[in-house]
Tab-separated table of C-alpha atoms and ligand atoms in Angstrom:
chain	number	residue	atom	x	y	z
A	1399	UNK	CA	89.162	72.730	120.392
A	1400	UNK	CA	86.196	70.499	120.161
A	1401	UNK	CA	82.997	71.754	120.043
A	1402	UNK	CA	81.867	73.887	122.617
A	1403	UNK	CA	78.264	72.947	121.616
A	1404	UNK	CA	79.319	69.459	122.812
A	1405	UNK	CA	80.675	71.233	126.610
A	1406	UNK	CA	78.374	70.952	129.426
A	1407	UNK	CA	77.775	73.999	131.502
A	1408	UNK	CA	80.502	72.450	133.470
A	1409	UNK	CA	82.629	71.888	131.527
A	1410	UNK	CA	82.787	75.400	130.244
A	1411	UNK	CA	83.556	77.168	133.557
A	1412	UNK	CA	85.896	74.884	134.062
A	1413	UNK	CA	87.270	75.421	130.398
A	1414	UNK	CA	86.421	79.328	131.624
A	1415	UNK	CA	88.878	79.226	134.315
A	1416	UNK	CA	91.538	77.714	133.089
A	1417	UNK	CA	91.470	80.235	129.860
A	1418	UNK	CA	91.903	82.417	132.954
A	1419	UNK	CA	95.143	80.850	133.976
A	1420	UNK	CA	96.648	81.859	130.489
A	1421	UNK	CA	94.972	84.819	130.730
A	1422	UNK	CA	96.667	86.528	133.872
A	1423	UNK	CA	99.913	84.864	132.711
A	1424	UNK	CA	99.607	86.992	130.058
A	1425	UNK	CA	98.941	89.526	131.532
A	1426	UNK	CA	101.597	89.262	133.565
A	1427	UNK	CA	104.166	89.025	130.372
A	1428	UNK	CA	103.218	93.535	130.694
A	1429	UNK	CA	104.196	92.714	126.696
A	1430	UNK	CA	102.666	95.977	124.576
A	1431	UNK	CA	102.104	93.755	121.408
A	1432	UNK	CA	100.423	95.915	117.562
A	1433	UNK	CA	98.353	94.415	115.044
A	1434	UNK	CA	96.310	97.132	114.509
A	1435	UNK	CA	97.227	98.540	111.918
A	1436	UNK	CA	98.709	97.770	108.070
A	1437	UNK	CA	101.730	99.019	108.457
A	1438	UNK	CA	104.688	97.665	106.712
A	1439	UNK	CA	107.329	95.751	108.688
A	1440	UNK	CA	110.762	97.306	108.644
A	1441	UNK	CA	112.245	94.161	106.870
A	1442	UNK	CA	109.725	95.107	103.598
A	1443	UNK	CA	110.418	98.925	104.543
A	1444	UNK	CA	114.308	98.014	103.476
A	1445	UNK	CA	113.628	96.159	100.093
A	1446	UNK	CA	112.318	99.710	99.454
A	1447	UNK	CA	115.738	100.710	100.408
A	1448	UNK	CA	117.723	101.886	97.408
A	1449	UNK	CA	115.069	104.235	96.178
A	1450	UNK	CA	116.218	106.770	98.439
A	1451	UNK	CA	120.093	106.792	96.896
A	1452	UNK	CA	121.317	109.764	96.019
A	1453	UNK	CA	119.479	110.813	92.993
A	1454	UNK	CA	122.280	111.455	89.852
A	1455	UNK	CA	119.823	112.639	86.781
A	1456	UNK	CA	116.638	115.165	87.699
A	1457	UNK	CA	116.155	115.661	83.649
A	1458	UNK	CA	113.148	114.217	82.484
A	1459	UNK	CA	113.182	112.702	78.776
A	1460	UNK	CA	111.280	115.740	77.474
A	1461	UNK	CA	114.514	117.824	78.704
A	1462	UNK	CA	111.790	119.158	82.138
A	1463	UNK	CA	114.012	119.733	85.198
A	1464	UNK	CA	112.019	118.187	87.318
A	1465	UNK	CA	113.716	120.015	90.282
A	1466	UNK	CA	111.277	122.842	89.290
A	1467	UNK	CA	107.058	123.867	89.157
A	1468	UNK	CA	105.083	122.505	87.065
A	1469	UNK	CA	103.671	119.577	85.689
A	1470	UNK	CA	100.319	119.382	87.773
A	1471	UNK	CA	99.666	115.487	86.223
A	1472	UNK	CA	102.124	114.014	86.531
A	1473	UNK	CA	106.189	113.141	85.048
A	1474	UNK	CA	104.812	111.518	82.220
A	1475	UNK	CA	107.257	108.238	82.442
A	1476	UNK	CA	105.652	107.510	86.717
A	1477	UNK	CA	102.421	107.807	84.215
A	1478	UNK	CA	103.590	105.153	81.553
A	1479	UNK	CA	104.840	102.760	84.367
A	1480	UNK	CA	101.954	102.771	86.510
A	1481	UNK	CA	99.447	103.386	83.541
A	1482	UNK	CA	101.356	99.951	82.413
A	1483	UNK	CA	101.102	97.637	85.803
A	1484	UNK	CA	97.817	98.983	85.874
A	1485	UNK	CA	96.037	98.730	82.211
A	1486	UNK	CA	95.202	101.751	82.202
A	1487	UNK	CA	95.801	104.822	79.630
A	1488	UNK	CA	98.647	107.737	81.157
A	1489	UNK	CA	96.075	109.659	79.453
A	1490	UNK	CA	93.497	109.043	81.980
A	1491	UNK	CA	95.711	109.905	84.879
A	1492	UNK	CA	96.869	111.571	87.229
A	1493	UNK	CA	99.589	110.873	90.407
A	1494	UNK	CA	99.082	112.835	92.912
A	1495	UNK	CA	101.180	113.378	96.119
A	1496	UNK	CA	102.011	110.706	98.988
A	1497	UNK	CA	98.821	108.417	99.744
A	1498	UNK	CA	95.639	107.875	97.919
A	1499	UNK	CA	93.656	108.854	100.062
A	1500	UNK	CA	94.187	112.532	99.450
A	1501	UNK	CA	92.999	111.845	96.332
A	1502	UNK	CA	89.765	109.993	96.860
A	1503	UNK	CA	88.954	112.670	100.010
A	1504	UNK	CA	89.506	115.378	96.859
A	1505	UNK	CA	87.992	114.133	94.473
A	1506	UNK	CA	84.977	113.343	96.965
A	1507	UNK	CA	85.493	116.755	97.869
A	1508	UNK	CA	85.467	118.324	94.064
A	1509	UNK	CA	81.940	116.710	93.356
A	1510	UNK	CA	80.663	118.729	96.992
A	1511	UNK	CA	81.953	121.558	96.183
A	1512	UNK	CA	81.936	121.680	92.702
A	1513	UNK	CA	79.586	118.640	91.615
A	1514	UNK	CA	80.849	117.110	88.369
A	1515	UNK	CA	78.523	117.433	84.569
A	1516	UNK	CA	75.651	120.761	84.905
A	1517	UNK	CA	74.380	118.124	88.419
A	1518	UNK	CA	74.422	119.962	91.265
A	1519	UNK	CA	77.736	119.886	94.101
A	1520	UNK	CA	76.363	117.112	96.191
A	1521	UNK	CA	77.024	120.078	98.988
A	1522	UNK	CA	73.279	121.487	97.774
A	1523	UNK	CA	71.504	118.194	98.894
A	1524	UNK	CA	73.109	118.003	102.241
A	1525	UNK	CA	71.936	121.798	102.410
A	1526	UNK	CA	68.538	121.219	101.403
A	1527	UNK	CA	68.223	118.639	104.799
A	1528	UNK	CA	68.599	115.510	101.888
A	1529	UNK	CA	71.891	114.306	101.993
A	1530	UNK	CA	73.226	112.146	99.552
A	1531	UNK	CA	74.479	108.688	100.479
A	1532	UNK	CA	77.160	106.076	99.308
A	1533	UNK	CA	76.597	102.087	99.614
A	1534	UNK	CA	79.329	100.524	102.041
A	1535	UNK	CA	80.589	97.220	101.812
A	1536	UNK	CA	80.715	95.919	104.969
A	1537	UNK	CA	83.399	95.118	106.668
A	1538	UNK	CA	85.045	97.902	105.160
A	1539	UNK	CA	88.042	100.001	105.619
A	1540	UNK	CA	87.739	103.115	108.525
A	1541	UNK	CA	89.110	105.510	106.855
A	1542	UNK	CA	87.464	105.348	103.568
A	1543	UNK	CA	83.880	106.009	106.020
A	1544	UNK	CA	86.207	108.927	108.044
A	1545	UNK	CA	85.795	110.603	104.755
A	1546	UNK	CA	81.688	110.158	104.535
A	1547	UNK	CA	81.725	110.937	107.726
A	1548	UNK	CA	83.010	113.602	107.743
A	1549	UNK	CA	81.586	115.411	104.299
A	1550	UNK	CA	77.984	114.460	105.847
A	1551	UNK	CA	77.981	111.780	103.036
A	1552	UNK	CA	75.705	109.063	104.793
A	1553	UNK	CA	76.738	105.545	104.264
A	1554	UNK	CA	74.218	102.565	103.775
A	1555	UNK	CA	76.316	99.588	104.120
A	1556	UNK	CA	75.652	96.673	101.580
A	1557	UNK	CA	76.569	93.122	102.369
A	1558	UNK	CA	80.046	92.411	101.183
A	1559	UNK	CA	79.787	88.487	99.371
A	1560	UNK	CA	83.439	85.814	99.155
A	1561	UNK	CA	83.162	87.034	94.922
A	1562	UNK	CA	82.349	91.320	95.115
A	1563	UNK	CA	78.701	93.829	96.631
A	1564	UNK	CA	75.369	91.949	97.506
A	1565	UNK	CA	74.258	93.070	93.346
A	1566	UNK	CA	71.043	91.644	94.050
A	1567	UNK	CA	70.990	95.028	96.899
A	1568	UNK	CA	73.325	97.488	95.106
A	1569	UNK	CA	71.457	96.963	91.731
A	1570	UNK	CA	67.870	97.739	93.668
A	1571	UNK	CA	69.092	100.696	96.206
A	1572	UNK	CA	70.257	102.292	93.044
A	1573	UNK	CA	68.286	101.856	91.166
A	1574	UNK	CA	65.953	103.906	93.420
A	1575	UNK	CA	67.490	106.055	94.641
A	1576	UNK	CA	68.531	109.489	93.326
A	1577	UNK	CA	70.422	110.376	96.924
A	1578	UNK	CA	72.564	107.720	96.110
A	1579	UNK	CA	75.586	109.505	94.324
A	1580	UNK	CA	78.903	106.497	95.080
A	1581	UNK	CA	80.211	103.350	96.540
A	1582	UNK	CA	82.997	101.924	98.130
A	1583	UNK	CA	85.026	99.402	96.623
A	1584	UNK	CA	88.330	97.801	97.321
A	1585	UNK	CA	88.467	95.727	93.922
A	1586	UNK	CA	91.145	92.827	94.789
A	1587	UNK	CA	92.148	91.529	98.535
A	1588	UNK	CA	89.849	93.871	100.091
A	1589	UNK	CA	90.737	95.101	103.809
A	1590	UNK	CA	89.672	93.175	106.017
A	1591	UNK	CA	88.303	89.914	104.004
A	1592	UNK	CA	90.795	89.785	101.130
A	1593	UNK	CA	87.980	89.502	99.070
A	1594	UNK	CA	88.737	89.632	95.985
A	1595	UNK	CA	84.994	90.765	92.744
A	1596	UNK	CA	84.247	88.146	89.921
A	1597	UNK	CA	84.375	89.184	86.657
A	1598	UNK	CA	81.241	89.370	86.288
A	1599	UNK	CA	80.109	91.762	89.730
A	1600	UNK	CA	82.591	94.310	87.421
A	1601	UNK	CA	80.403	94.297	84.721
A	1602	UNK	CA	77.604	94.355	86.836
A	1603	UNK	CA	79.256	98.058	88.680
A	1604	UNK	CA	80.327	99.109	85.625
A	1605	UNK	CA	77.007	98.631	83.983
A	1606	UNK	CA	73.689	99.120	85.819
A	1607	UNK	CA	71.251	101.583	85.566
A	1608	UNK	CA	71.418	104.517	88.680
A	1609	UNK	CA	68.589	107.052	89.474
A	1610	UNK	CA	71.721	109.195	90.046
A	1611	UNK	CA	73.138	110.521	87.298
A	1612	UNK	CA	76.612	111.946	88.767
A	1613	UNK	CA	76.152	108.281	90.599
A	1614	UNK	CA	80.359	107.356	91.247
A	1615	UNK	CA	81.766	103.667	91.975
A	1616	UNK	CA	85.313	105.170	93.731
A	1617	UNK	CA	87.730	101.802	93.210
A	1618	UNK	CA	89.728	101.853	95.454
A	1619	UNK	CA	91.864	99.354	93.357
A	1620	UNK	CA	95.177	99.665	97.310
A	1621	UNK	CA	96.863	95.649	96.615
A	1622	UNK	CA	96.311	95.090	92.997
A	1623	UNK	CA	99.393	93.868	93.339
A	1624	UNK	CA	99.434	92.703	97.028
A	1625	UNK	CA	99.311	88.720	95.915
A	1626	UNK	CA	100.684	86.663	98.202
A	1627	UNK	CA	99.003	83.284	98.208
A	1628	UNK	CA	97.503	83.039	94.532
A	1629	UNK	CA	97.028	86.158	91.459
A	1630	UNK	CA	94.140	87.227	91.668
A	1631	UNK	CA	93.212	88.708	87.651
A	1632	UNK	CA	90.211	92.253	87.192
A	1633	UNK	CA	89.001	92.716	84.828
A	1634	UNK	CA	89.138	97.103	84.928
A	1635	UNK	CA	86.835	98.726	85.843
A	1636	UNK	CA	87.572	102.451	83.455
A	1637	UNK	CA	87.146	99.876	80.173
A	1638	UNK	CA	84.130	98.073	81.704
A	1639	UNK	CA	82.470	101.252	82.012
A	1640	UNK	CA	82.785	103.253	78.390
A	1641	UNK	CA	81.549	99.638	77.078
A	1642	UNK	CA	78.897	100.115	79.463
A	1643	UNK	CA	78.656	103.738	78.084
A	1644	UNK	CA	79.442	105.116	81.893
A	1645	UNK	CA	82.360	106.127	81.052
A	1646	UNK	CA	82.527	109.107	83.875
A	1647	UNK	CA	81.039	106.835	86.343
A	1648	UNK	CA	84.012	104.623	88.161
A	1649	UNK	CA	87.283	107.375	89.805
A	1650	UNK	CA	89.994	104.692	90.434
A	1651	UNK	CA	92.925	105.018	93.189
A	1652	UNK	CA	96.258	103.339	93.275
A	1653	UNK	CA	99.295	103.956	95.979
A	1654	UNK	CA	102.722	102.661	96.524
A	1655	UNK	CA	102.302	102.311	100.178
A	1656	UNK	CA	102.535	98.945	99.993
A	1657	UNK	CA	104.797	99.575	97.645
A	1658	UNK	CA	107.400	101.521	98.241
A	1659	UNK	CA	107.166	103.213	101.263
A	1660	UNK	CA	103.513	104.364	103.272
A	1661	UNK	CA	103.005	108.645	103.084
A	1662	UNK	CA	106.795	108.556	101.473
A	1663	UNK	CA	105.410	106.958	97.800
A	1664	UNK	CA	102.901	107.965	94.892
A	1665	UNK	CA	99.487	107.728	94.424
A	1666	UNK	CA	96.993	108.054	91.453
A	1667	UNK	CA	93.515	108.286	90.073
A	1668	UNK	CA	92.629	107.361	86.753
A	1669	UNK	CA	89.486	108.457	85.271
A	1670	UNK	CA	87.218	109.036	81.735
A	1671	UNK	CA	89.250	112.161	79.611
A	1672	UNK	CA	86.280	114.286	81.544
A	1673	UNK	CA	86.719	113.818	84.730
A	1674	UNK	CA	90.563	113.585	84.626
A	1675	UNK	CA	90.305	117.540	83.305
A	1676	UNK	CA	87.120	118.147	85.825
A	1677	UNK	CA	89.825	116.970	88.717
A	1678	UNK	CA	92.844	119.331	86.719
A	1679	UNK	CA	90.451	122.143	86.686
A	1680	UNK	CA	90.035	121.710	90.580
A	1681	UNK	CA	93.784	120.932	91.375
A	1682	UNK	CA	95.331	123.721	89.370
A	1683	UNK	CA	93.463	125.882	92.063
A	1684	UNK	CA	95.451	124.259	94.859
A	1685	UNK	CA	99.160	123.551	93.576
A	1686	UNK	CA	100.946	123.878	90.798
A	1687	UNK	CA	102.242	120.509	90.927
A	1688	UNK	CA	103.185	117.997	93.151
A	1689	UNK	CA	105.720	115.833	94.613
A	1690	UNK	CA	107.892	115.206	90.957
A	1691	UNK	CA	111.465	114.241	92.726
A	1692	UNK	CA	110.195	111.224	94.257
A	1693	UNK	CA	107.809	110.837	91.283
A	1694	UNK	CA	111.301	110.382	89.466
A	1695	UNK	CA	112.356	107.928	92.589
A	1696	UNK	CA	110.612	105.678	91.789
A	1697	UNK	CA	110.927	105.450	88.015
A	1698	UNK	CA	114.498	105.557	88.683
A	1699	UNK	CA	114.318	103.269	91.244
A	1700	UNK	CA	110.665	100.137	89.069
A	1701	UNK	CA	111.722	101.120	85.516
A	1702	UNK	CA	109.219	98.629	85.185
A	1703	UNK	CA	106.704	96.992	85.144
A	1704	UNK	CA	108.045	93.526	85.969
A	1705	UNK	CA	110.483	94.949	88.574
A	1706	UNK	CA	107.370	96.423	90.754
A	1707	UNK	CA	105.768	92.728	90.334
A	1708	UNK	CA	109.452	90.969	91.015
A	1709	UNK	CA	109.753	93.520	93.444
A	1710	UNK	CA	105.836	92.329	95.368
A	1711	UNK	CA	107.156	88.832	94.182
A	1712	UNK	CA	110.073	90.366	98.020
A	1713	UNK	CA	107.781	91.089	98.975
A	1714	UNK	CA	104.690	88.310	99.444
A	1715	UNK	CA	108.115	86.116	100.786
A	1716	UNK	CA	107.995	88.269	103.860
A	1717	UNK	CA	104.606	88.854	104.603
A	1718	UNK	CA	103.522	84.850	104.435
A	1719	UNK	CA	105.690	83.653	107.360
A	1720	UNK	CA	103.302	85.855	108.982
A	1721	UNK	CA	99.484	85.616	107.078
A	1722	UNK	CA	100.994	81.731	107.991
A	1723	UNK	CA	101.598	82.219	110.934
A	1724	UNK	CA	98.266	83.049	112.189
A	1725	UNK	CA	95.817	81.299	109.684
A	1726	UNK	CA	98.707	78.231	111.383
A	1727	UNK	CA	96.880	79.212	114.589
A	1728	UNK	CA	93.067	79.744	113.994
A	1729	UNK	CA	92.788	76.333	113.135
A	1730	UNK	CA	95.098	74.618	115.084
A	1731	UNK	CA	93.338	76.344	118.236
A	1732	UNK	CA	89.757	77.579	116.609
A	1733	UNK	CA	89.049	75.330	114.056
A	1734	UNK	CA	85.803	73.519	115.601
A	1735	UNK	CA	85.226	75.126	117.934
A	1736	UNK	CA	82.462	77.126	116.599
A	1737	UNK	CA	84.282	80.617	118.322
A	1738	UNK	CA	84.510	82.039	115.420
A	1739	UNK	CA	84.914	81.696	112.253
A	1740	UNK	CA	88.086	83.323	109.828
A	1741	UNK	CA	88.834	84.695	106.654
A	1742	UNK	CA	91.510	82.840	103.410
A	1743	UNK	CA	92.955	85.744	101.995
A	1744	UNK	CA	95.111	84.908	98.732
A	1745	UNK	CA	96.729	88.466	99.647
A	1746	UNK	CA	96.351	92.057	101.359
A	1747	UNK	CA	97.237	92.988	104.783
A	1748	UNK	CA	94.719	91.960	106.759
A	1749	UNK	CA	92.631	88.741	107.708
A	1750	UNK	CA	88.441	89.853	109.051
A	1751	UNK	CA	88.056	87.520	112.128
A	1752	UNK	CA	83.713	86.855	113.168
A	1753	UNK	CA	83.458	86.186	116.611
A	1754	UNK	CA	80.551	84.771	117.750
A	1755	UNK	CA	77.969	87.942	118.128
A	1756	UNK	CA	77.842	90.411	120.925
A	1757	UNK	CA	81.490	89.006	121.298
A	1758	UNK	CA	84.227	91.452	119.628
A	1759	UNK	CA	84.042	94.402	121.610
A	1760	UNK	CA	84.871	92.671	124.740
A	1761	UNK	CA	87.078	90.076	122.432
A	1762	UNK	CA	88.910	93.642	121.779
A	1763	UNK	CA	89.004	94.968	125.408
A	1764	UNK	CA	90.575	92.146	126.947
A	1765	UNK	CA	93.347	91.518	124.355
A	1766	UNK	CA	93.754	95.511	125.183
A	1767	UNK	CA	93.863	94.403	129.127
A	1768	UNK	CA	96.752	90.956	128.487
A	1769	UNK	CA	98.811	94.009	125.668
A	1770	UNK	CA	97.959	93.263	122.393
A	1771	UNK	CA	96.570	96.232	120.325
A	1772	UNK	CA	93.664	95.282	117.241
A	1773	UNK	CA	92.370	97.719	115.119
A	1774	UNK	CA	89.183	98.967	117.647
A	1775	UNK	CA	85.462	96.620	116.883
A	1776	UNK	CA	82.822	97.932	114.903
A	1777	UNK	CA	86.074	99.342	112.536
A	1778	UNK	CA	84.811	97.978	109.515
A	1779	UNK	CA	81.333	99.352	110.115
A	1780	UNK	CA	80.273	102.491	109.429
A	1781	UNK	CA	80.168	105.034	111.839
A	1782	UNK	CA	81.507	101.957	114.039
A	1783	UNK	CA	78.878	100.578	114.389
A	1784	UNK	CA	78.857	96.161	114.048
A	1785	UNK	CA	75.267	95.592	113.997
A	1786	UNK	CA	76.664	91.837	115.808
A	1787	UNK	CA	79.632	93.511	117.358
A	1788	UNK	CA	80.666	90.219	115.790
A	1789	UNK	CA	84.141	91.159	113.560
A	1790	UNK	CA	87.857	91.798	114.003
A	1791	UNK	CA	90.163	92.842	111.715
A	1792	UNK	CA	94.574	91.212	112.203
A	1793	UNK	CA	96.769	93.077	110.743
A	1794	UNK	CA	99.627	91.038	111.303
A	1795	UNK	CA	102.901	92.807	108.556
A	1796	UNK	CA	103.945	94.952	111.048
A	1797	UNK	CA	105.283	93.010	114.274
A	1798	UNK	CA	108.248	90.701	113.786
A	1799	UNK	CA	107.650	86.705	113.938
A	1800	UNK	CA	107.817	85.370	117.925
A	1801	UNK	CA	105.923	89.052	118.591
A	1802	UNK	CA	103.292	87.598	116.343
A	1803	UNK	CA	103.351	84.354	117.693
A	1804	UNK	CA	102.730	85.817	121.322
A	1805	UNK	CA	100.195	88.384	120.257
A	1806	UNK	CA	97.720	85.290	118.468
A	1807	UNK	CA	97.861	82.862	120.899
A	1808	UNK	CA	96.717	85.996	123.254
A	1809	UNK	CA	94.222	86.194	121.022
A	1810	UNK	CA	92.770	83.587	121.025
A	1811	UNK	CA	92.885	83.138	124.466
A	1812	UNK	CA	90.519	86.385	124.638
A	1813	UNK	CA	88.711	84.617	122.161
A	1814	UNK	CA	87.314	81.881	123.897
A	1815	UNK	CA	86.742	83.666	127.271
A	1816	UNK	CA	84.275	86.632	125.233
A	1817	UNK	CA	82.652	83.513	123.456
A	1818	UNK	CA	82.101	81.187	126.933
A	1819	UNK	CA	81.699	84.161	128.999
A	1820	UNK	CA	78.929	84.708	126.422
A	1821	UNK	CA	76.815	81.313	126.280
A	1822	UNK	CA	77.102	81.434	130.413
A	1823	UNK	CA	75.131	84.320	129.708
B	1152	PLP	N1	93.075	101.959	101.135
B	1152	PLP	C1	93.076	100.799	101.150
B	1152	PLP	C2	91.817	99.557	101.127
B	1152	PLP	C3	93.662	100.516	102.631
B	1152	PLP	O1	93.415	99.286	102.745
B	1152	PLP	C4	94.575	101.295	102.667
B	1152	PLP	C5	95.513	102.116	103.948
B	1152	PLP	O2	95.567	100.493	105.067
B	1152	PLP	C6	94.759	103.096	101.921
B	1152	PLP	C7	93.578	102.773	100.930
B	1152	PLP	C8	95.519	103.806	102.151
B	1152	PLP	O3	96.284	103.996	100.617
B	1152	PLP	P1	96.645	105.251	101.356
B	1152	PLP	O4	98.475	105.014	101.951
B	1152	PLP	O5	97.596	105.455	99.591
B	1152	PLP	O6	96.601	106.529	101.658
């Protein structure tokens, strides 16, 4: 498409009429297509199906029967497997339940309720009408924002650049305000743009001066081994923080939701010895231990970090054609038009698209009315408020390719209609 600025009003009106005809044709098909959530397709889940084979051996290396109560921090076999995969000392790891989001919520809830290292519990500030605040690089993951909202934590959006959060903004804010207690980070293949943090950003986050002694980095490495087009290295935040004299600053989260089964995988939190000791104390009031049989199933299935990496290559082969479809359709139909720009992720689960300012909600509405469900406009911003109303998250993994192609064709018509409507006023 030629640049939208090259069209006269008359030509735009004629183009809009053509698009409206195509839109009506799409509506008449009564489709039900979904590009809303980052869910693996059945073909991806099938690759882990052997994990569900009947277990023949439940005895751990030290002779413990995994079927019984106990081992709060998770079995050493599992902590070692994922520790080796991520380069983390197994002693610094707790394996939790079936989802990392749960560990994130618990970690922050514990800090709200009990505080850390002798600092006031974060809820204390809320009760004094000075709620604590988190920095939220945007666009970001809606469920991080929901945790903050639920716990009464104020969110401050900060720009997410191509190599990580805008550190001039971050460093200034955390140095000045002792109520800023945290920052959300998805350091590899971020949701939704696929941003990967540079070494320099990791070092600066680890070493920056913060007014709050209990400032914490919530390092959600959800897509840490989820490379699709290119393997991207990541500097280790735990090591960098320890080197900078801030060993207690990071909480590192990871899960197998997009490796084995979402909702039935395993999740981990890793941090300093002091933080892990605190966390275990609180967790011991919550549970006697998480699902060791699932931990053991994962160990018996994957066995080695190399096998996990190979499994991720097979998953990438499943996902790549879907990313190719989205990126080539956007390129063919919208490149150079000036109606949208989009990310070119190297991995992860999403593609992020920016419409013209003020067009995201309208685009999502048009798509919905033509049978294509997208993540709600605004979801990628705290409080669901995208100040420019322009960001839309595309999740290509769940539909089969034929459906994805149809959904993208309709979506592109909607982006164009919303943009032209806006220009024509
Ligand atoms: N973190 C990020 C950045 C995600 O995108 C997702 C899922 O989309 C999750 C966490 C959810 O992970 P889990 O299933 O381990 O709770």
